[in-house]
Short mmCIF file of C-alpha atoms in Angstrom, two decimals:
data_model
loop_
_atom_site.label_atom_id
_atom_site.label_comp_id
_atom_site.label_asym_id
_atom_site.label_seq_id
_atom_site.Cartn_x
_atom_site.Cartn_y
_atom_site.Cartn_z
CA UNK Y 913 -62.78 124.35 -65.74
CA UNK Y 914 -61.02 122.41 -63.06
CA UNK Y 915 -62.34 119.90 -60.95
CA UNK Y 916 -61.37 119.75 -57.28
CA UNK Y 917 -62.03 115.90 -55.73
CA UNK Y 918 -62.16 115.55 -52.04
CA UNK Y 919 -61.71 112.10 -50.93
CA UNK Y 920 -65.44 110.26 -49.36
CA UNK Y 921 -65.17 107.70 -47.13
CA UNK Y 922 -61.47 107.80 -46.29
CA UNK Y 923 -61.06 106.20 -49.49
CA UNK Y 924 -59.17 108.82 -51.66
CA UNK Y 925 -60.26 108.86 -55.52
CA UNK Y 926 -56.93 109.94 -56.38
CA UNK Y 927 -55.10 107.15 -54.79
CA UNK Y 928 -54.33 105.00 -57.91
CA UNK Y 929 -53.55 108.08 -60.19
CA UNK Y 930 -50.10 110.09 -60.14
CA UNK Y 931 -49.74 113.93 -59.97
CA UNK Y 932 -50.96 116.01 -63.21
CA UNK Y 933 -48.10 117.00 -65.41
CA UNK Y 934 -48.55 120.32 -64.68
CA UNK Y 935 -47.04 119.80 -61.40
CA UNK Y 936 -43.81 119.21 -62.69
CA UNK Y 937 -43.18 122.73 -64.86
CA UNK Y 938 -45.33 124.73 -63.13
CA UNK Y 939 -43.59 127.76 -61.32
CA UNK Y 940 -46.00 128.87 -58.89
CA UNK Y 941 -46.49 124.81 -57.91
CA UNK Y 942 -42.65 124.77 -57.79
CA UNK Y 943 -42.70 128.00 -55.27
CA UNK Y 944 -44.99 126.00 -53.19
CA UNK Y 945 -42.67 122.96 -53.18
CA UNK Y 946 -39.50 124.77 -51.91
CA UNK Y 947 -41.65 126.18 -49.15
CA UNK Y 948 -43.72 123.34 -48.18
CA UNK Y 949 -41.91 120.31 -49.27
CA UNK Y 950 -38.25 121.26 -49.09
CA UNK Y 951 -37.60 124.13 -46.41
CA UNK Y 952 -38.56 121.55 -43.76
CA UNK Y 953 -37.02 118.63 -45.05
CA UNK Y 954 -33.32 116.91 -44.23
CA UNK Y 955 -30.42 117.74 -47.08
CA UNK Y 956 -27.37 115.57 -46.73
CA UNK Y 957 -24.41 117.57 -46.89
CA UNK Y 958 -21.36 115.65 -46.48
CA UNK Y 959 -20.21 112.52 -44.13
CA UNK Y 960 -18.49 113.52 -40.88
CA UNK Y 961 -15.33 111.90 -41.79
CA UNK Y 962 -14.99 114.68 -44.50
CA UNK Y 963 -14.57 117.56 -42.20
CA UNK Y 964 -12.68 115.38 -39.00
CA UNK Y 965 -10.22 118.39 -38.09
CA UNK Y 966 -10.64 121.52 -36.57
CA UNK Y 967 -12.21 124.20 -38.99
CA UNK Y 968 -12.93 121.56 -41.56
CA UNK Y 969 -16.12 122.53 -43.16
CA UNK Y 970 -18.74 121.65 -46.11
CA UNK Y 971 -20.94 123.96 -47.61
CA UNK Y 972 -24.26 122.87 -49.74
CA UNK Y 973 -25.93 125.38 -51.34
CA UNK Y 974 -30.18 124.79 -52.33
CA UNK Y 975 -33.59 126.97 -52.21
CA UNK Y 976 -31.32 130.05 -52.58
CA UNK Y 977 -29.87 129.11 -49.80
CA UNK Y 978 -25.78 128.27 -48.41
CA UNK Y 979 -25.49 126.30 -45.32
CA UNK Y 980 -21.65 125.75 -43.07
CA UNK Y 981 -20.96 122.69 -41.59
CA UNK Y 982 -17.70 122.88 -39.68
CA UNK Y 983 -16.04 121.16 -36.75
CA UNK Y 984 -15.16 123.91 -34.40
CA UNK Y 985 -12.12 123.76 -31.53
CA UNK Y 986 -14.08 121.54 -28.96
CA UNK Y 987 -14.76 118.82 -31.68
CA UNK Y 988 -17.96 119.48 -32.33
CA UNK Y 989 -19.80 120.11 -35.05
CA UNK Y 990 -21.92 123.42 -36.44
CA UNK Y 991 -23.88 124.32 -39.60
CA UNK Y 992 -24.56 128.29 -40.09
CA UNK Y 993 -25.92 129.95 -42.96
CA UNK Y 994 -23.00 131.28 -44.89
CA UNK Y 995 -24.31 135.10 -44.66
CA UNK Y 996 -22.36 137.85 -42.96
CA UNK Y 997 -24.69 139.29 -40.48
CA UNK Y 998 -23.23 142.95 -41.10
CA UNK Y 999 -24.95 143.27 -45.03
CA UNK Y 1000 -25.98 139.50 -46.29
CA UNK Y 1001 -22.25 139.04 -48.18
CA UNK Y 1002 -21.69 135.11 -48.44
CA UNK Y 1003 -18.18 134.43 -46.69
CA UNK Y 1004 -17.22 131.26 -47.76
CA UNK Y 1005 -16.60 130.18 -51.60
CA UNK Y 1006 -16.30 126.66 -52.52
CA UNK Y 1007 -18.06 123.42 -51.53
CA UNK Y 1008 -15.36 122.61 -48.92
CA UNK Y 1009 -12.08 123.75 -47.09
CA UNK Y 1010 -10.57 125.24 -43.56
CA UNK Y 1011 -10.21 128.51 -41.62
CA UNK Y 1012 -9.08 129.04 -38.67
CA UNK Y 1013 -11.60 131.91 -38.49
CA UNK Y 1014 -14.10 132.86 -40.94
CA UNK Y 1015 -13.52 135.98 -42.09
CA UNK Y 1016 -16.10 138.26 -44.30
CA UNK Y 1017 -14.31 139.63 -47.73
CA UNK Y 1018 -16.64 142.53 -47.88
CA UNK Y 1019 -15.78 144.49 -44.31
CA UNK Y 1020 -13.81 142.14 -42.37
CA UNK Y 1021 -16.25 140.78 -39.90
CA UNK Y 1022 -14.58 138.00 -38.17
CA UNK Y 1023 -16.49 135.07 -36.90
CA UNK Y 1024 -15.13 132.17 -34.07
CA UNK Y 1025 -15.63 128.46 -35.73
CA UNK Y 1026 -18.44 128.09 -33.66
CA UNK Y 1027 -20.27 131.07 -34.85
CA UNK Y 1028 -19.18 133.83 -32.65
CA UNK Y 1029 -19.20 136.83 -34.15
CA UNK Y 1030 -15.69 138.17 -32.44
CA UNK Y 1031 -14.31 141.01 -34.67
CA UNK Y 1032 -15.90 144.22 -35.91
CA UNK Y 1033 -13.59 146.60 -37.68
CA UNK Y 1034 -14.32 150.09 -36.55
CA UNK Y 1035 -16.51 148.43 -33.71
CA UNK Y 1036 -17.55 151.86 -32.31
CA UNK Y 1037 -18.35 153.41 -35.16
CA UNK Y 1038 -21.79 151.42 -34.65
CA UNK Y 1039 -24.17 152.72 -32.22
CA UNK Y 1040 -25.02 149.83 -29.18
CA UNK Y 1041 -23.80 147.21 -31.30
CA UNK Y 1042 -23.98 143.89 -29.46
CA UNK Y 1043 -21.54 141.66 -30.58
CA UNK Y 1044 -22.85 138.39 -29.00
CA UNK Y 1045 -26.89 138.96 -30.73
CA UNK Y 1046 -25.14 138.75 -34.29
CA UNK Y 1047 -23.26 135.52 -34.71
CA UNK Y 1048 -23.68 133.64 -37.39
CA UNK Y 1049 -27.77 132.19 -38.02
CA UNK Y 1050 -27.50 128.42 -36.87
CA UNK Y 1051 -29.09 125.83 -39.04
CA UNK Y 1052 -30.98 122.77 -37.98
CA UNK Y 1053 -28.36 119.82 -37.95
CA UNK Y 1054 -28.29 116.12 -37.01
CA UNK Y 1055 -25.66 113.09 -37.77
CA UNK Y 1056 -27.19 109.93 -38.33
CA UNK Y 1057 -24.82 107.14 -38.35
CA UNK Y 1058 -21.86 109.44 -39.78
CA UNK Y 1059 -24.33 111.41 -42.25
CA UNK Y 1060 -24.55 114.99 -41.64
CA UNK Y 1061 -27.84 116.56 -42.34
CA UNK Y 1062 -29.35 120.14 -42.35
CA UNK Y 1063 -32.73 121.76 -42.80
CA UNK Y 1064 -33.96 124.87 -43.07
CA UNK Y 1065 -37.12 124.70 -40.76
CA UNK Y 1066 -36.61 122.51 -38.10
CA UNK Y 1067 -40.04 120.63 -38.19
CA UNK Y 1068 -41.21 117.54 -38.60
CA UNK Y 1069 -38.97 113.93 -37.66
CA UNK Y 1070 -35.55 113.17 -37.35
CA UNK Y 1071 -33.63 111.67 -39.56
CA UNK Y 1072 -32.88 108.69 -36.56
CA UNK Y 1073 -36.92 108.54 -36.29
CA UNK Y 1074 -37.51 108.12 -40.15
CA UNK Y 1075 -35.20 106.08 -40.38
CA UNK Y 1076 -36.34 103.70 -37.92
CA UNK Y 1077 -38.02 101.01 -39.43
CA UNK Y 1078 -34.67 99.63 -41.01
CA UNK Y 1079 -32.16 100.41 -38.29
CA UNK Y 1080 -31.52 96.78 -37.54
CA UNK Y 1081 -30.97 96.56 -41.61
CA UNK Y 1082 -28.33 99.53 -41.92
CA UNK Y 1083 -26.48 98.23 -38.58
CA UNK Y 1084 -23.98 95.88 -40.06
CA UNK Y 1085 -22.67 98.12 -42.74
CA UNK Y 1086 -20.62 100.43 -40.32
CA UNK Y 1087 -22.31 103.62 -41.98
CA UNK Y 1088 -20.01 105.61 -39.12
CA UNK Y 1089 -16.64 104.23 -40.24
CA UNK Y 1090 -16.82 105.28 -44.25
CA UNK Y 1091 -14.96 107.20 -46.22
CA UNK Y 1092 -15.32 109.48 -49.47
CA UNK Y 1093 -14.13 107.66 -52.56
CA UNK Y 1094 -13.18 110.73 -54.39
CA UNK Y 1095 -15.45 114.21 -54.19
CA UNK Y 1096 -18.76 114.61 -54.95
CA UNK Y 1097 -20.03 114.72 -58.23
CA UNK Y 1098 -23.25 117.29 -59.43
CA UNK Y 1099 -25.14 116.08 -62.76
CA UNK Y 1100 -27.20 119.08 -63.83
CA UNK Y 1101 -30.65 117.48 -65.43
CA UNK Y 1102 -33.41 119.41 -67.06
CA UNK Y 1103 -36.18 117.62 -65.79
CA UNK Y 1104 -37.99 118.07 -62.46
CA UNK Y 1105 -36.91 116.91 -59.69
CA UNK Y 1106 -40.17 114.61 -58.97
CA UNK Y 1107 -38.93 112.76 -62.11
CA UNK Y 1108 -36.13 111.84 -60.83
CA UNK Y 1109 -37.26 110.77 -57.58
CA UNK Y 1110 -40.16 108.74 -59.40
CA UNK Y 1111 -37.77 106.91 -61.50
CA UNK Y 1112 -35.57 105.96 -58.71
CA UNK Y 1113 -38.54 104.16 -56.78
CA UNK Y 1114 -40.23 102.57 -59.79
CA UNK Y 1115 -39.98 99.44 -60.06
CA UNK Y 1116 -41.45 98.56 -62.69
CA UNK Y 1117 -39.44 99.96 -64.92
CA UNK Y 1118 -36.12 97.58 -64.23
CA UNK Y 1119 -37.10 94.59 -66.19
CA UNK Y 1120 -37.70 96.82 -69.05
CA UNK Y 1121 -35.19 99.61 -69.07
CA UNK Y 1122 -32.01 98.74 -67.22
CA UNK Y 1123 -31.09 94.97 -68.79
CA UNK Y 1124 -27.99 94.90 -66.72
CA UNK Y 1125 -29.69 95.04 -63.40
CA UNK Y 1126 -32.25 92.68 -64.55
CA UNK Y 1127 -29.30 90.21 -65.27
CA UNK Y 1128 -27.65 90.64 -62.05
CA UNK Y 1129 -31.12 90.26 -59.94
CA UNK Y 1130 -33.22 88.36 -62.13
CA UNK Y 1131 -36.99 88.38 -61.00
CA UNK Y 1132 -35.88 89.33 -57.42
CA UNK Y 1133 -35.87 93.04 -57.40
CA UNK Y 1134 -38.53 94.26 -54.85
CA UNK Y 1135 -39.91 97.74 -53.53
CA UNK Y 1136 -41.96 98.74 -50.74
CA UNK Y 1137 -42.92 102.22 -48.73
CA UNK Y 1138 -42.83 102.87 -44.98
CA UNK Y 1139 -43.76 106.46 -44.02
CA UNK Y 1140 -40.99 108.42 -44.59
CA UNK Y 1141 -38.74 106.24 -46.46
CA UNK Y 1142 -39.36 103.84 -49.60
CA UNK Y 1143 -36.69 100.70 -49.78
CA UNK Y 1144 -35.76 99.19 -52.90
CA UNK Y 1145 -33.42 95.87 -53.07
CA UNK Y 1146 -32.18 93.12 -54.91
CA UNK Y 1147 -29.50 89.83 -54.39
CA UNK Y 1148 -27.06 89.07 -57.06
CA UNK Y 1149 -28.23 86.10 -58.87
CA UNK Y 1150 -25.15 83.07 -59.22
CA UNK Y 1151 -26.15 82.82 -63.13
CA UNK Y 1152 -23.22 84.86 -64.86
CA UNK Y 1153 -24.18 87.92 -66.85
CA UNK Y 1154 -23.05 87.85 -70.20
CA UNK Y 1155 -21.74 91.16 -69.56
CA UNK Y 1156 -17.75 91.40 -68.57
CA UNK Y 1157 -18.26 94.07 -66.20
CA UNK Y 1158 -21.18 92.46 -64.80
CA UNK Y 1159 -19.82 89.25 -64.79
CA UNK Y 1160 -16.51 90.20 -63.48
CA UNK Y 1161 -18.64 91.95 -60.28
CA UNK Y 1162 -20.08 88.69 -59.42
CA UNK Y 1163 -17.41 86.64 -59.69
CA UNK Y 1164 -14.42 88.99 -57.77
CA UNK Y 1165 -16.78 90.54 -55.41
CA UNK Y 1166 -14.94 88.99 -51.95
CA UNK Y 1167 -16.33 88.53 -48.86
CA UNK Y 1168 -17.59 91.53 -46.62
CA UNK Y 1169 -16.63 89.85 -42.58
CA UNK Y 1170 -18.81 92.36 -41.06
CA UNK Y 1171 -21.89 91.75 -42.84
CA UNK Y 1172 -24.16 88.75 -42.33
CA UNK Y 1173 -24.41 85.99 -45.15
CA UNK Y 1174 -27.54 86.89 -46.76
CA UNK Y 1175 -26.24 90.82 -47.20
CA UNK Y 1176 -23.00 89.44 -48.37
CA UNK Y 1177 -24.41 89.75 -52.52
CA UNK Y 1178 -27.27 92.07 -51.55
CA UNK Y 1179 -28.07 95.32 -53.14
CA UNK Y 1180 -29.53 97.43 -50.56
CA UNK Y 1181 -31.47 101.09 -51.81
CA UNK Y 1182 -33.07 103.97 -49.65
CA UNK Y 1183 -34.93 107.29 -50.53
CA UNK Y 1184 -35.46 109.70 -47.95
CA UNK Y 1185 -38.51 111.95 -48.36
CA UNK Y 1186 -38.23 113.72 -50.02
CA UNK Y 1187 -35.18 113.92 -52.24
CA UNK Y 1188 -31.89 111.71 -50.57
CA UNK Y 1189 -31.15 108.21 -51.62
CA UNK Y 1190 -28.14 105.51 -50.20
CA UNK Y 1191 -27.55 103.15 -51.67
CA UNK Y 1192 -25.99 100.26 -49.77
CA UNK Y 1193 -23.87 97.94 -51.63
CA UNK Y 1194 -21.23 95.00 -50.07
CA UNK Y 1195 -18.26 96.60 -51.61
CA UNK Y 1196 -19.31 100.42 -51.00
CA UNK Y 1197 -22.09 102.97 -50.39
CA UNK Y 1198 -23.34 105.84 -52.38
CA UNK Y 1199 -25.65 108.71 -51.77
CA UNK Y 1200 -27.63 110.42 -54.41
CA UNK Y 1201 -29.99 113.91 -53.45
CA UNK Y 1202 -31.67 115.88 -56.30
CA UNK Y 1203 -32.15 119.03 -55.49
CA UNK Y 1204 -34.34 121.33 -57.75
CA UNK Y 1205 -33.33 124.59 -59.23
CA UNK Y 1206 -36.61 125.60 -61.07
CA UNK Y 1207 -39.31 123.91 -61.93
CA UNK Y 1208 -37.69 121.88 -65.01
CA UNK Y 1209 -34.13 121.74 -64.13
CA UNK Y 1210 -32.68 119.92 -60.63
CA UNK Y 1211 -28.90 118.90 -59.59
CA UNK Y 1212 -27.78 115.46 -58.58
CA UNK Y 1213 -25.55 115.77 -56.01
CA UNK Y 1214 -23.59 112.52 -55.44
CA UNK Y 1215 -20.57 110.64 -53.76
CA UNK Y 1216 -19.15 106.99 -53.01
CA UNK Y 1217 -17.99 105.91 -49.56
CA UNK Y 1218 -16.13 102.55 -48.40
CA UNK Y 1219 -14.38 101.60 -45.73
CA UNK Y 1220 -10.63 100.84 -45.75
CA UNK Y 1221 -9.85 97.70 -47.31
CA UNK Y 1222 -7.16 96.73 -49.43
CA UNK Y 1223 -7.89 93.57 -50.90
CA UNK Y 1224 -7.53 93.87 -55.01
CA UNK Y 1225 -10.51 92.21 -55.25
CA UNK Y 1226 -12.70 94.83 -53.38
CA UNK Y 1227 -10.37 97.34 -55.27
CA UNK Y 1228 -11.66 95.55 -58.13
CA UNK Y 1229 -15.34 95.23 -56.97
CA UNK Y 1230 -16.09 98.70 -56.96
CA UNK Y 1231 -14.37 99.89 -60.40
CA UNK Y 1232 -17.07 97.46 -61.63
CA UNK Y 1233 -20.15 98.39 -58.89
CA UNK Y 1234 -18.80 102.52 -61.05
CA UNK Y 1235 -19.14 100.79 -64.58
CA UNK Y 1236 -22.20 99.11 -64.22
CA UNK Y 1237 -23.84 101.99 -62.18
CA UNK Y 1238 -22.78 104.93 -64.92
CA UNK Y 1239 -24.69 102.15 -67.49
CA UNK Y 1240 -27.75 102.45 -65.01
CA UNK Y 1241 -27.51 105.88 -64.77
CA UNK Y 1242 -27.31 106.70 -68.25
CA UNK Y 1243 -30.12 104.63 -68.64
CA UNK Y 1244 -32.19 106.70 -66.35
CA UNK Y 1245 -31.04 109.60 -67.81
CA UNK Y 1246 -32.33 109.10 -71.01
CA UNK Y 1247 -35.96 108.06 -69.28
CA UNK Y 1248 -36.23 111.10 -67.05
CA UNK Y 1249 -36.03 113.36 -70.34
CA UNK Y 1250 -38.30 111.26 -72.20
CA UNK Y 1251 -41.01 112.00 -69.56
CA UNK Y 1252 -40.22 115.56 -68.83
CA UNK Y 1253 -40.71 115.83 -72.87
CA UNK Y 1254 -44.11 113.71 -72.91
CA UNK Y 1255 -45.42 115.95 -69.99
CA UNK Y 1256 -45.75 118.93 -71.78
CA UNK Y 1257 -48.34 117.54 -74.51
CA UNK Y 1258 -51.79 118.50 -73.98
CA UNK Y 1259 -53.06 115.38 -74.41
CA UNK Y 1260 -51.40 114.03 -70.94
CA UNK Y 1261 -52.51 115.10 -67.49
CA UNK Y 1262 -52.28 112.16 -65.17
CA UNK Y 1263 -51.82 108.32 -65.25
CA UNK Y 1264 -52.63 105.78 -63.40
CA UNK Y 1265 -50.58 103.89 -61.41
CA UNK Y 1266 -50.43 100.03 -60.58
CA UNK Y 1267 -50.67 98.70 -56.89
CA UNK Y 1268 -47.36 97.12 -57.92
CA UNK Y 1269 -46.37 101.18 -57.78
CA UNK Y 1270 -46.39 101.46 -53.76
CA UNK Y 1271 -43.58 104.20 -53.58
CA UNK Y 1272 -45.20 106.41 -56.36
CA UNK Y 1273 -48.69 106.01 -54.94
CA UNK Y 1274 -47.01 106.74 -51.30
CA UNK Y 1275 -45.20 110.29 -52.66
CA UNK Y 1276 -47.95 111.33 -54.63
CA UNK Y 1277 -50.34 111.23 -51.69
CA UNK Y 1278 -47.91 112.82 -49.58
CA UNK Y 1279 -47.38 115.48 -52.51
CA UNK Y 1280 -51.27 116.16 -52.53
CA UNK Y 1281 -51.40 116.16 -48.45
CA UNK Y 1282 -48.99 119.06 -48.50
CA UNK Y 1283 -49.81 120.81 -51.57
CA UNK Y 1284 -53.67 120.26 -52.16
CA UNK Y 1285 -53.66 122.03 -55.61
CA UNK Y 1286 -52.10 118.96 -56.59
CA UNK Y 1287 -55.23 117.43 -56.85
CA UNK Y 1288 -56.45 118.97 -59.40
CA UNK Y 1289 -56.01 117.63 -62.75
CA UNK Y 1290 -55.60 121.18 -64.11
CA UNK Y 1291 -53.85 123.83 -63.11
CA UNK Y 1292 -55.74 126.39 -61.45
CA UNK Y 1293 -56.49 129.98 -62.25
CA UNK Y 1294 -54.07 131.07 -59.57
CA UNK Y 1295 -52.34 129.76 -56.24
CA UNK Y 1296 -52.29 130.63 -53.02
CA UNK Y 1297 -48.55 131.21 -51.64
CA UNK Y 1298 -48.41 130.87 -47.75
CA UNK Y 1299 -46.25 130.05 -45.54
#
């Protein structure tokens, strides 16, 4: 039988445990966590500088769901869901392009770049159709510091407001002036996407699982959680690695004028709640979402951004920041799996977690605040879908 346990005293039971396996393959838990966790929440789509001329656009397609961004005539820019308003046909294929008007392939509904619906073939042919109630369905949007973000229900913070806390830290890095290095790369895994997440802010596991990192930071890789975001960072040590690619890094990374000294061989990592990451590096910056497909497989999404600089060092510099970082992630990769694979034994339900753990034991109680099934250690005869 499962056990529900309510917290007593304000002191929650649950708050040095992690979330029961079942969570993370669990298809009715997974319907709950599109609708509760991931409908309202920010997806990064693209950086401005992608789409800088008119009818530039970016689609990203999650929850069932394709979402427009595009720059329209006066500069600005738009997201839309990518639905026809005439029968639900998707217009645009492809995660990016430009039109000078989007145009439905089904029956040639024609839309303006800013959403306009402004062509209807056979227009009278439709009783009291109003042209101007049947633009294109606007999405939630917001730039922060060059990043364009969407969600699907517009509730709950900005990303400026969750953000916050490290504003003064992200300043000097010039987030507004990058530039894609290259296009963005998706990495189907079959694992959850809470596993993935969970590895990125643990800790713990560094000094054990990814020796490369723990020769380029030593003892000096910290983590801590702030309400909406966790940080993660760590300064290159001056001890060579006996790796070349490693050692190469430290020695040819140049100097970065815009960035004060003690950022100038500083690794700098963020995760978004619940499901974005950046990380912030001298020489470049990446970002990293996972976005989940069903309730054991997700997609990481991922690009690199610099800004312009043509030193052969720095050129240098961030081949190397790409070697050692595939390393990492092939690391990770192999650890995601191996927990996805433990989770399904009977014998596991939940573990418990160290106070070292401080971005684990921040999502899970987030997790259980939105989703209270999560608390129990079973799953239960049945959920409850709501909205």
């Amino acid at each position: 039988m499962a056990t529900h346990i309510n917290p007593v005293n304000d002191i929650d039971p649950l708050d040095g445990w992690s979330l029961p396996a079942w969570t993370y393959s669990d298809p009715e838990f997974f319907a709950l966590e599109k609708e509760r966790v991931f409908a309202p929440s920010w997806q990064i789509v693209c950086h401005a500088s992608d789409i800088p001329g008119t009818g530039d656009w970016h689609t990203l397609d999650y929850l069932g769901e394709s979402v427009i961004v595009m720059r329209g005539r006066d500069g600005e820019l738009r997201a839309f869901t990518n639905v026809c308003r005439h029968r639900g046909s998707r217009i645009l294929d492809g995660a990016r392009g430009c039109a000078k008007k989007l145009v439905c392939p089904y029956h040639a509904w024609t839309y303006e770049l800013d959403g306009r619906l402004i062509g209807v073939p056979d227009a009278a042919s439709y009783p009291a159709l109003d042209k101007t109630a049947l633009g294109l369905a606007p999405v939630a949007m917001e730039v922060w510091r060059g990043f364009v973000f969407v969600r699907l229900v517009d509730e709950g913070p900005s990303v400026a407001e969750m953000m916050a806390p490290y504003e003064d830290m992200v300043v000097p890095y010039r987030l507004e002036e990058l530039k894609a290095l290259g296009r963005v790369t998706l990495r189907p895994r079959d694992v959850n996407w809470k596993n993935v997440g969970d590895n990125y802010s643990d800790g713990l596991h560094i000094p054990v699982a990814h020796p490369g990192l723990t020769r380029l930071f030593g003892k000096g890789y910290g983590v801590e959680a702030a309400d909406h975001v966790d940080r993660m960072w760590g300064a290159i040590v001056d001890q060579p690695s006996d790796n070349w690619s490693e050692r190469l890094y430290q020695r040819l990374l140049p100097p970065v004028p815009h960035l004060p000294e003690e950022r100038q061989r500083h690794w700098l990592y963020f995760k978004l709640w619940p499901n974005v990451a950046f990380d912030i590096y001298p020489d470049q910056v990446d970002f990293m979402q996972w976005l989940p497909v069903s309730p054991t497989e997700c997609l990481i999404r991922e690009i690199s951004y610099a800004l312009d600089d043509e030193r052969r060092e720095m050129h240098a510099s961030r081949y190397l920041n790409w070697r050692i970082n595939r390393q990492v992630n092939a690391e990770d990769t192999a650890l995601i799996a191996r927990v996805q694979e433990g989770m399904e034994s009977r014998s596991f339900s939940v573990g418990p977690l160290s106070v070292k753990e401080v971005c684990l034991k921040h999502f899970c109680k987030r997790m259980r605040e939105l989703i209270p099934e999560a608390r129990l250690e079973q799953k239960p005869a049945s959920l409850k879908f709501a909205r």
